[in-house]
């Protein structure tokens, strides 16, 4: 798909799913959110940009710790959810901005921290987005990043990404941790550290959040039943209580702009 088609799909897919993401425990309370804040250690005078904020969960978590947060997203419905949650929590230092991660509408060196959580696999040009993250960071500023990661085996990784694409047509690519870290270095960032986490999902909750049809659910279940051996350590599918459970890996990466 062309980049603009991907972005149109992202807006369509997440526009109708915005309410579900506003109450999703994985996004609102997932382990990676606490780990990210612990590793970054935001300071009270910081100005923060949360890229692809979704329903704003990362922005909401960091806002009490800093001076200002801008929550940026491509999808208007997601930003509406972020504003609603910020108002409910009486957080006055969050502002929302509709914009593209690959063309961030702010000047160079505008922020002390750029956060991007569980969104990078939707970007059609991830290196372009990384270049934008670096551009808007101040010297010495930090990138606080989390995303799903996949096994190193290319064939198995392709199978995993096909599963994700069937579930979510706006999915582009989940990468291995080593590839992500190298892309950060290539963009001019110094990787300070990485943490790998494991999270479990119930199949129907995972599929329903993206409005997967009944026939496509059956296709997905069949794909899970026949995954290559190299994917077993990642997905670990198990059947219990009339449904299926599986795991995903997520990485928390903190990197610094040194110049």
PDB file of C-alpha atoms in Angstrom:
ATOM      1  CA  UNK A   1       0.000   0.000   0.000  1.00  0.00           C
ATOM      2  CA  UNK A   2       1.024   3.579  -0.591  1.00  0.00           C
ATOM      3  CA  UNK A   3       1.723   5.686   2.483  1.00  0.00           C
ATOM      4  CA  UNK A   4      -1.383   7.843   2.125  1.00  0.00           C
ATOM      5  CA  UNK A   5      -3.584   4.761   1.780  1.00  0.00           C
ATOM      6  CA  UNK A   6      -2.110   3.371   4.997  1.00  0.00           C
ATOM      7  CA  UNK A   7      -2.819   6.627   6.827  1.00  0.00           C
ATOM      8  CA  UNK A   8      -6.402   6.694   5.519  1.00  0.00           C
ATOM      9  CA  UNK A   9      -6.863   3.161   6.811  1.00  0.00           C
ATOM     10  CA  UNK A  10      -5.413   4.136  10.181  1.00  0.00           C
ATOM     11  CA  UNK A  11      -7.941   6.961  10.503  1.00  0.00           C
ATOM     12  CA  UNK A  12     -10.818   4.719   9.449  1.00  0.00           C
ATOM     13  CA  UNK A  13      -9.804   1.781  11.633  1.00  0.00           C
ATOM     14  CA  UNK A  14      -9.025   3.759  14.761  1.00  0.00           C
ATOM     15  CA  UNK A  15     -11.799   6.293  14.295  1.00  0.00           C
ATOM     16  CA  UNK A  16     -14.413   3.595  14.832  1.00  0.00           C
ATOM     17  CA  UNK A  17     -12.337   1.900  17.550  1.00  0.00           C
ATOM     18  CA  UNK A  18     -11.581   5.029  19.598  1.00  0.00           C
ATOM     19  CA  UNK A  19     -14.045   4.225  22.363  1.00  0.00           C
ATOM     20  CA  UNK A  20     -12.583   0.741  22.809  1.00  0.00           C
ATOM     21  CA  UNK A  21      -9.052   2.079  23.096  1.00  0.00           C
ATOM     22  CA  UNK A  22     -10.150   4.636  25.680  1.00  0.00           C
ATOM     23  CA  UNK A  23     -11.037   1.759  28.052  1.00  0.00           C
ATOM     24  CA  UNK A  24      -8.419  -0.787  26.924  1.00  0.00           C
ATOM     25  CA  UNK A  25      -6.402  -1.975  29.930  1.00  0.00           C
ATOM     26  CA  UNK A  26      -3.429  -2.855  27.710  1.00  0.00           C
ATOM     27  CA  UNK A  27      -3.179   0.759  26.593  1.00  0.00           C
ATOM     28  CA  UNK A  28      -4.365   2.516  29.763  1.00  0.00           C
ATOM     29  CA  UNK A  29      -2.640   0.356  32.383  1.00  0.00           C
ATOM     30  CA  UNK A  30      -0.201  -1.867  30.501  1.00  0.00           C
ATOM     31  CA  UNK A  31       3.078  -2.679  32.238  1.00  0.00           C
ATOM     32  CA  UNK A  32       5.066  -0.825  29.597  1.00  0.00           C
ATOM     33  CA  UNK A  33       3.558   2.524  30.607  1.00  0.00           C
ATOM     34  CA  UNK A  34       4.935   2.328  34.136  1.00  0.00           C
ATOM     35  CA  UNK A  35       8.280   0.998  32.924  1.00  0.00           C
ATOM     36  CA  UNK A  36       8.536   3.823  30.382  1.00  0.00           C
ATOM     37  CA  UNK A  37       7.993   6.528  33.002  1.00  0.00           C
ATOM     38  CA  UNK A  38      10.402   4.841  35.391  1.00  0.00           C
ATOM     39  CA  UNK A  39      13.144   4.665  32.754  1.00  0.00           C
ATOM     40  CA  UNK A  40      12.649   8.202  31.380  1.00  0.00           C
ATOM     41  CA  UNK A  41      12.186   9.952  34.755  1.00  0.00           C
ATOM     42  CA  UNK A  42      10.390  13.084  33.490  1.00  0.00           C
ATOM     43  CA  UNK A  43      11.302  16.395  35.112  1.00  0.00           C
ATOM     44  CA  UNK A  44       8.868  19.117  36.218  1.00  0.00           C
ATOM     45  CA  UNK A  45       9.975  21.726  33.660  1.00  0.00           C
ATOM     46  CA  UNK A  46       9.822  19.410  30.640  1.00  0.00           C
ATOM     47  CA  UNK A  47       7.703  19.973  27.555  1.00  0.00           C
ATOM     48  CA  UNK A  48       6.557  16.658  26.109  1.00  0.00           C
ATOM     49  CA  UNK A  49       5.190  15.494  22.764  1.00  0.00           C
ATOM     50  CA  UNK A  50       3.215  12.243  22.741  1.00  0.00           C
ATOM     51  CA  UNK A  51       3.186  11.058  19.115  1.00  0.00           C
ATOM     52  CA  UNK A  52       0.262   8.902  17.931  1.00  0.00           C
ATOM     53  CA  UNK A  53      -1.295   9.397  21.339  1.00  0.00           C
ATOM     54  CA  UNK A  54      -4.435   7.390  20.555  1.00  0.00           C
ATOM     55  CA  UNK A  55      -6.844   7.870  23.449  1.00  0.00           C
ATOM     56  CA  UNK A  56      -4.102   9.775  25.273  1.00  0.00           C
ATOM     57  CA  UNK A  57      -3.083   7.248  27.922  1.00  0.00           C
ATOM     58  CA  UNK A  58       0.643   8.037  27.787  1.00  0.00           C
ATOM     59  CA  UNK A  59      -0.012  11.783  27.738  1.00  0.00           C
ATOM     60  CA  UNK A  60      -2.353  11.419  30.710  1.00  0.00           C
ATOM     61  CA  UNK A  61       0.226   9.461  32.688  1.00  0.00           C
ATOM     62  CA  UNK A  62       3.100  11.877  32.069  1.00  0.00           C
ATOM     63  CA  UNK A  63       1.122  15.128  32.436  1.00  0.00           C
ATOM     64  CA  UNK A  64       1.204  15.314  36.273  1.00  0.00           C
ATOM     65  CA  UNK A  65       4.999  15.001  36.159  1.00  0.00           C
ATOM     66  CA  UNK A  66       5.863  17.755  33.643  1.00  0.00           C
ATOM     67  CA  UNK A  67       5.064  21.335  32.619  1.00  0.00           C
ATOM     68  CA  UNK A  68       3.219  20.638  29.364  1.00  0.00           C
ATOM     69  CA  UNK A  69       2.160  17.759  27.112  1.00  0.00           C
ATOM     70  CA  UNK A  70       1.064  17.933  23.478  1.00  0.00           C
ATOM     71  CA  UNK A  71      -0.940  14.866  22.444  1.00  0.00           C
ATOM     72  CA  UNK A  72      -0.555  14.384  18.674  1.00  0.00           C
ATOM     73  CA  UNK A  73      -2.602  11.974  16.573  1.00  0.00           C
ATOM     74  CA  UNK A  74      -3.803  11.511  13.014  1.00  0.00           C
ATOM     75  CA  UNK A  75      -7.329  10.501  14.058  1.00  0.00           C
ATOM     76  CA  UNK A  76      -9.801  13.107  15.263  1.00  0.00           C
ATOM     77  CA  UNK A  77     -11.930  10.601  17.176  1.00  0.00           C
ATOM     78  CA  UNK A  78      -8.924   9.466  19.205  1.00  0.00           C
ATOM     79  CA  UNK A  79      -8.069  13.058  20.105  1.00  0.00           C
ATOM     80  CA  UNK A  80     -11.661  13.588  21.245  1.00  0.00           C
ATOM     81  CA  UNK A  81     -11.252  10.643  23.628  1.00  0.00           C
ATOM     82  CA  UNK A  82      -7.948  12.071  24.899  1.00  0.00           C
ATOM     83  CA  UNK A  83      -9.555  15.457  25.588  1.00  0.00           C
ATOM     84  CA  UNK A  84     -12.475  13.785  27.381  1.00  0.00           C
ATOM     85  CA  UNK A  85     -10.167  11.759  29.626  1.00  0.00           C
ATOM     86  CA  UNK A  86      -7.984  14.797  30.368  1.00  0.00           C
ATOM     87  CA  UNK A  87     -11.053  16.791  31.383  1.00  0.00           C
ATOM     88  CA  UNK A  88     -12.277  13.964  33.613  1.00  0.00           C
ATOM     89  CA  UNK A  89      -8.902  13.924  35.374  1.00  0.00           C
ATOM     90  CA  UNK A  90      -8.724  17.733  35.484  1.00  0.00           C
ATOM     91  CA  UNK A  91      -5.380  17.829  33.722  1.00  0.00           C
ATOM     92  CA  UNK A  92      -5.029  21.368  32.394  1.00  0.00           C
ATOM     93  CA  UNK A  93      -1.516  21.021  30.926  1.00  0.00           C
ATOM     94  CA  UNK A  94      -2.479  18.710  28.036  1.00  0.00           C
ATOM     95  CA  UNK A  95      -3.318  20.069  24.613  1.00  0.00           C
ATOM     96  CA  UNK A  96      -4.271  17.983  21.589  1.00  0.00           C
ATOM     97  CA  UNK A  97      -3.034  18.443  18.047  1.00  0.00           C
ATOM     98  CA  UNK A  98      -4.088  16.628  14.910  1.00  0.00           C
ATOM     99  CA  UNK A  99      -0.985  15.733  12.937  1.00  0.00           C
ATOM    100  CA  UNK A 100       1.154  13.144  11.202  1.00  0.00           C
ATOM    101  CA  UNK A 101       4.097  11.437  12.937  1.00  0.00           C
ATOM    102  CA  UNK A 102       6.003  11.638   9.663  1.00  0.00           C
ATOM    103  CA  UNK A 103       5.528  15.415   9.397  1.00  0.00           C
ATOM    104  CA  UNK A 104       5.291  16.789  12.931  1.00  0.00           C
ATOM    105  CA  UNK A 105       3.874  20.353  12.917  1.00  0.00           C
ATOM    106  CA  UNK A 106       6.353  21.860  15.404  1.00  0.00           C
ATOM    107  CA  UNK A 107       9.697  23.657  15.007  1.00  0.00           C
ATOM    108  CA  UNK A 108      13.091  22.047  15.579  1.00  0.00           C
ATOM    109  CA  UNK A 109      14.162  21.484  19.193  1.00  0.00           C
ATOM    110  CA  UNK A 110      10.692  22.063  20.689  1.00  0.00           C
ATOM    111  CA  UNK A 111      10.508  19.247  23.248  1.00  0.00           C
ATOM    112  CA  UNK A 112      12.489  17.657  26.077  1.00  0.00           C
ATOM    113  CA  UNK A 113      10.755  14.303  25.609  1.00  0.00           C
ATOM    114  CA  UNK A 114       9.077  12.667  22.643  1.00  0.00           C
ATOM    115  CA  UNK A 115       6.978   9.645  23.574  1.00  0.00           C
ATOM    116  CA  UNK A 116       5.614   7.081  21.139  1.00  0.00           C
ATOM    117  CA  UNK A 117       3.807   4.065  22.546  1.00  0.00           C
ATOM    118  CA  UNK A 118       2.237   1.120  20.691  1.00  0.00           C
ATOM    119  CA  UNK A 119       1.928   2.982  17.399  1.00  0.00           C
ATOM    120  CA  UNK A 120       5.176   2.608  15.449  1.00  0.00           C
ATOM    121  CA  UNK A 121       4.000  -0.545  13.648  1.00  0.00           C
ATOM    122  CA  UNK A 122       1.321   1.566  11.919  1.00  0.00           C
ATOM    123  CA  UNK A 123       3.767   4.019  10.335  1.00  0.00           C
ATOM    124  CA  UNK A 124       4.319   3.448   6.595  1.00  0.00           C
ATOM    125  CA  UNK A 125       7.686   5.297   6.717  1.00  0.00           C
ATOM    126  CA  UNK A 126       9.097   4.600  10.198  1.00  0.00           C
ATOM    127  CA  UNK A 127      12.540   6.057   9.441  1.00  0.00           C
ATOM    128  CA  UNK A 128      10.893   9.303   8.375  1.00  0.00           C
ATOM    129  CA  UNK A 129       8.985   9.370  11.662  1.00  0.00           C
ATOM    130  CA  UNK A 130      12.177   8.740  13.629  1.00  0.00           C
ATOM    131  CA  UNK A 131      13.869  11.606  11.821  1.00  0.00           C
ATOM    132  CA  UNK A 132      10.979  13.829  12.872  1.00  0.00           C
ATOM    133  CA  UNK A 133      11.257  12.672  16.489  1.00  0.00           C
ATOM    134  CA  UNK A 134      14.930  13.625  16.472  1.00  0.00           C
ATOM    135  CA  UNK A 135      14.264  16.954  14.748  1.00  0.00           C
ATOM    136  CA  UNK A 136      11.759  18.189  17.348  1.00  0.00           C
ATOM    137  CA  UNK A 137      13.835  16.992  20.329  1.00  0.00           C
ATOM    138  CA  UNK A 138      16.085  19.452  22.098  1.00  0.00           C
ATOM    139  CA  UNK A 139      19.779  18.489  22.423  1.00  0.00           C
ATOM    140  CA  UNK A 140      20.001  16.111  25.355  1.00  0.00           C
ATOM    141  CA  UNK A 141      16.301  15.300  25.037  1.00  0.00           C
ATOM    142  CA  UNK A 142      14.861  11.807  25.269  1.00  0.00           C
ATOM    143  CA  UNK A 143      12.775   9.496  23.128  1.00  0.00           C
ATOM    144  CA  UNK A 144      10.585   7.240  25.274  1.00  0.00           C
ATOM    145  CA  UNK A 145       9.358   4.460  23.032  1.00  0.00           C
ATOM    146  CA  UNK A 146       7.356   1.255  23.298  1.00  0.00           C
ATOM    147  CA  UNK A 147       6.096  -1.077  20.614  1.00  0.00           C
ATOM    148  CA  UNK A 148       5.418  -4.708  20.001  1.00  0.00           C
ATOM    149  CA  UNK A 149       8.395  -6.727  18.803  1.00  0.00           C
ATOM    150  CA  UNK A 150       8.717  -9.983  16.889  1.00  0.00           C
ATOM    151  CA  UNK A 151      11.162 -12.879  16.643  1.00  0.00           C
ATOM    152  CA  UNK A 152      14.351 -12.460  14.651  1.00  0.00           C
ATOM    153  CA  UNK A 153      13.497 -15.251  12.157  1.00  0.00           C
ATOM    154  CA  UNK A 154      12.320 -13.403   8.988  1.00  0.00           C
ATOM    155  CA  UNK A 155       9.890 -16.074   7.763  1.00  0.00           C
ATOM    156  CA  UNK A 156       8.257 -16.428  11.165  1.00  0.00           C
ATOM    157  CA  UNK A 157       8.111 -12.638  11.544  1.00  0.00           C
ATOM    158  CA  UNK A 158       6.290 -12.429   8.218  1.00  0.00           C
ATOM    159  CA  UNK A 159       3.668 -14.923   9.425  1.00  0.00           C
ATOM    160  CA  UNK A 160       3.147 -12.901  12.600  1.00  0.00           C
ATOM    161  CA  UNK A 161       2.714  -9.671  10.625  1.00  0.00           C
ATOM    162  CA  UNK A 162       0.181 -11.395   8.344  1.00  0.00           C
ATOM    163  CA  UNK A 163      -1.836 -12.325  11.437  1.00  0.00           C
ATOM    164  CA  UNK A 164      -1.776  -8.706  12.572  1.00  0.00           C
ATOM    165  CA  UNK A 165      -2.768  -7.423   9.114  1.00  0.00           C
ATOM    166  CA  UNK A 166      -5.792  -9.710   8.983  1.00  0.00           C
ATOM    167  CA  UNK A 167      -6.872  -8.476  12.399  1.00  0.00           C
ATOM    168  CA  UNK A 168      -6.112  -4.811  11.590  1.00  0.00           C
ATOM    169  CA  UNK A 169      -5.860  -3.678   7.940  1.00  0.00           C
ATOM    170  CA  UNK A 170      -3.934  -0.552   9.032  1.00  0.00           C
ATOM    171  CA  UNK A 171      -1.073  -2.648  10.451  1.00  0.00           C
ATOM    172  CA  UNK A 172       2.245  -2.187   8.620  1.00  0.00           C
ATOM    173  CA  UNK A 173       5.080  -4.054  10.345  1.00  0.00           C
ATOM    174  CA  UNK A 174       6.256  -5.147  13.799  1.00  0.00           C
ATOM    175  CA  UNK A 175      10.056  -5.414  13.887  1.00  0.00           C
ATOM    176  CA  UNK A 176      12.564  -7.376  15.994  1.00  0.00           C
ATOM    177  CA  UNK A 177      14.183  -5.511  18.883  1.00  0.00           C
ATOM    178  CA  UNK A 178      17.617  -5.515  17.255  1.00  0.00           C
ATOM    179  CA  UNK A 179      16.225  -3.850  14.125  1.00  0.00           C
ATOM    180  CA  UNK A 180      14.473  -1.156  16.164  1.00  0.00           C
ATOM    181  CA  UNK A 181      17.594  -0.372  18.165  1.00  0.00           C
ATOM    182  CA  UNK A 182      19.683  -0.116  15.007  1.00  0.00           C
ATOM    183  CA  UNK A 183      17.149   2.200  13.370  1.00  0.00           C
ATOM    184  CA  UNK A 184      17.381   4.480  16.410  1.00  0.00           C
ATOM    185  CA  UNK A 185      21.162   4.607  16.096  1.00  0.00           C
ATOM    186  CA  UNK A 186      20.884   5.264  12.359  1.00  0.00           C
ATOM    187  CA  UNK A 187      18.624   8.223  13.157  1.00  0.00           C
ATOM    188  CA  UNK A 188      21.299   9.717  15.407  1.00  0.00           C
ATOM    189  CA  UNK A 189      20.018   8.598  18.796  1.00  0.00           C
ATOM    190  CA  UNK A 190      22.015   6.989  21.583  1.00  0.00           C
ATOM    191  CA  UNK A 191      20.111   3.979  22.954  1.00  0.00           C
ATOM    192  CA  UNK A 192      20.187   4.191  26.754  1.00  0.00           C
ATOM    193  CA  UNK A 193      18.508   0.857  27.416  1.00  0.00           C
ATOM    194  CA  UNK A 194      15.818  -1.619  26.363  1.00  0.00           C
ATOM    195  CA  UNK A 195      13.407  -3.757  28.354  1.00  0.00           C
ATOM    196  CA  UNK A 196      11.428  -6.681  26.910  1.00  0.00           C
ATOM    197  CA  UNK A 197       7.989  -7.393  28.378  1.00  0.00           C
ATOM    198  CA  UNK A 198       5.402 -10.127  27.806  1.00  0.00           C
ATOM    199  CA  UNK A 199       1.652  -9.504  27.828  1.00  0.00           C
ATOM    200  CA  UNK A 200      -1.266 -11.922  27.482  1.00  0.00           C
ATOM    201  CA  UNK A 201      -4.435 -11.465  25.421  1.00  0.00           C
ATOM    202  CA  UNK A 202      -7.770 -13.221  25.167  1.00  0.00           C
ATOM    203  CA  UNK A 203      -8.478 -13.819  21.486  1.00  0.00           C
ATOM    204  CA  UNK A 204     -12.004 -12.412  21.162  1.00  0.00           C
ATOM    205  CA  UNK A 205     -11.282  -9.242  23.128  1.00  0.00           C
ATOM    206  CA  UNK A 206      -8.176  -8.677  20.968  1.00  0.00           C
ATOM    207  CA  UNK A 207     -10.104  -9.289  17.722  1.00  0.00           C
ATOM    208  CA  UNK A 208     -13.258  -7.398  18.684  1.00  0.00           C
ATOM    209  CA  UNK A 209     -11.294  -4.229  19.486  1.00  0.00           C
ATOM    210  CA  UNK A 210     -10.652  -4.007  15.726  1.00  0.00           C
ATOM    211  CA  UNK A 211     -14.133  -5.205  14.673  1.00  0.00           C
ATOM    212  CA  UNK A 212     -12.913  -8.460  13.104  1.00  0.00           C
ATOM    213  CA  UNK A 213     -15.685 -10.339  11.288  1.00  0.00           C
ATOM    214  CA  UNK A 214     -16.686 -13.885  12.273  1.00  0.00           C
ATOM    215  CA  UNK A 215     -15.168 -15.433   9.104  1.00  0.00           C
ATOM    216  CA  UNK A 216     -11.891 -13.588   9.654  1.00  0.00           C
ATOM    217  CA  UNK A 217     -11.853 -14.714  13.276  1.00  0.00           C
ATOM    218  CA  UNK A 218     -11.981 -18.302  12.037  1.00  0.00           C
ATOM    219  CA  UNK A 219      -9.103 -17.593   9.644  1.00  0.00           C
ATOM    220  CA  UNK A 220      -7.083 -16.065  12.474  1.00  0.00           C
ATOM    221  CA  UNK A 221      -7.718 -19.030  14.753  1.00  0.00           C
ATOM    222  CA  UNK A 222      -6.552 -21.376  11.999  1.00  0.00           C
ATOM    223  CA  UNK A 223      -3.397 -19.287  11.560  1.00  0.00           C
ATOM    224  CA  UNK A 224      -2.725 -19.558  15.283  1.00  0.00           C
ATOM    225  CA  UNK A 225      -3.188 -23.327  15.122  1.00  0.00           C
ATOM    226  CA  UNK A 226      -0.559 -23.642  12.401  1.00  0.00           C
ATOM    227  CA  UNK A 227       2.100 -21.107  13.400  1.00  0.00           C
ATOM    228  CA  UNK A 228       5.728 -21.997  12.593  1.00  0.00           C
ATOM    229  CA  UNK A 229       7.837 -23.373  15.415  1.00  0.00           C
ATOM    230  CA  UNK A 230       9.908 -20.170  15.527  1.00  0.00           C
ATOM    231  CA  UNK A 231       6.775 -18.227  16.575  1.00  0.00           C
ATOM    232  CA  UNK A 232       5.901 -20.510  19.497  1.00  0.00           C
ATOM    233  CA  UNK A 233       8.077 -18.656  22.061  1.00  0.00           C
ATOM    234  CA  UNK A 234       6.348 -15.398  21.116  1.00  0.00           C
ATOM    235  CA  UNK A 235       2.676 -16.334  20.733  1.00  0.00           C
ATOM    236  CA  UNK A 236       2.397 -19.380  23.038  1.00  0.00           C
ATOM    237  CA  UNK A 237      -1.247 -20.000  22.030  1.00  0.00           C
ATOM    238  CA  UNK A 238      -3.302 -21.986  24.532  1.00  0.00           C
ATOM    239  CA  UNK A 239      -6.943 -23.000  24.542  1.00  0.00           C
ATOM    240  CA  UNK A 240      -8.921 -22.823  27.785  1.00  0.00           C
ATOM    241  CA  UNK A 241     -12.488 -22.037  28.921  1.00  0.00           C
ATOM    242  CA  UNK A 242     -13.798 -22.180  25.370  1.00  0.00           C
ATOM    243  CA  UNK A 243     -11.443 -19.529  24.015  1.00  0.00           C
ATOM    244  CA  UNK A 244      -7.809 -18.950  23.112  1.00  0.00           C
ATOM    245  CA  UNK A 245      -5.152 -16.991  24.951  1.00  0.00           C
ATOM    246  CA  UNK A 246      -1.820 -15.907  23.521  1.00  0.00           C
ATOM    247  CA  UNK A 247       1.102 -13.656  24.352  1.00  0.00           C
ATOM    248  CA  UNK A 248       2.889 -10.805  22.618  1.00  0.00           C
ATOM    249  CA  UNK A 249       6.246  -9.205  23.294  1.00  0.00           C
ATOM    250  CA  UNK A 250       6.659  -5.480  23.840  1.00  0.00           C
ATOM    251  CA  UNK A 251       9.872  -3.473  24.100  1.00  0.00           C
ATOM    252  CA  UNK A 252      10.460  -0.294  26.078  1.00  0.00           C
ATOM    253  CA  UNK A 253      13.367   1.660  24.605  1.00  0.00           C
ATOM    254  CA  UNK A 254      14.815   4.906  25.929  1.00  0.00           C
ATOM    255  CA  UNK A 255      17.152   6.847  23.653  1.00  0.00           C
ATOM    256  CA  UNK A 256      18.816  10.245  23.897  1.00  0.00           C
ATOM    257  CA  UNK A 257      19.593  12.969  21.382  1.00  0.00           C
ATOM    258  CA  UNK A 258      23.205  13.769  22.159  1.00  0.00           C
ATOM    259  CA  UNK A 259      23.658  16.801  19.904  1.00  0.00           C
TER     260      UNK A 259
END
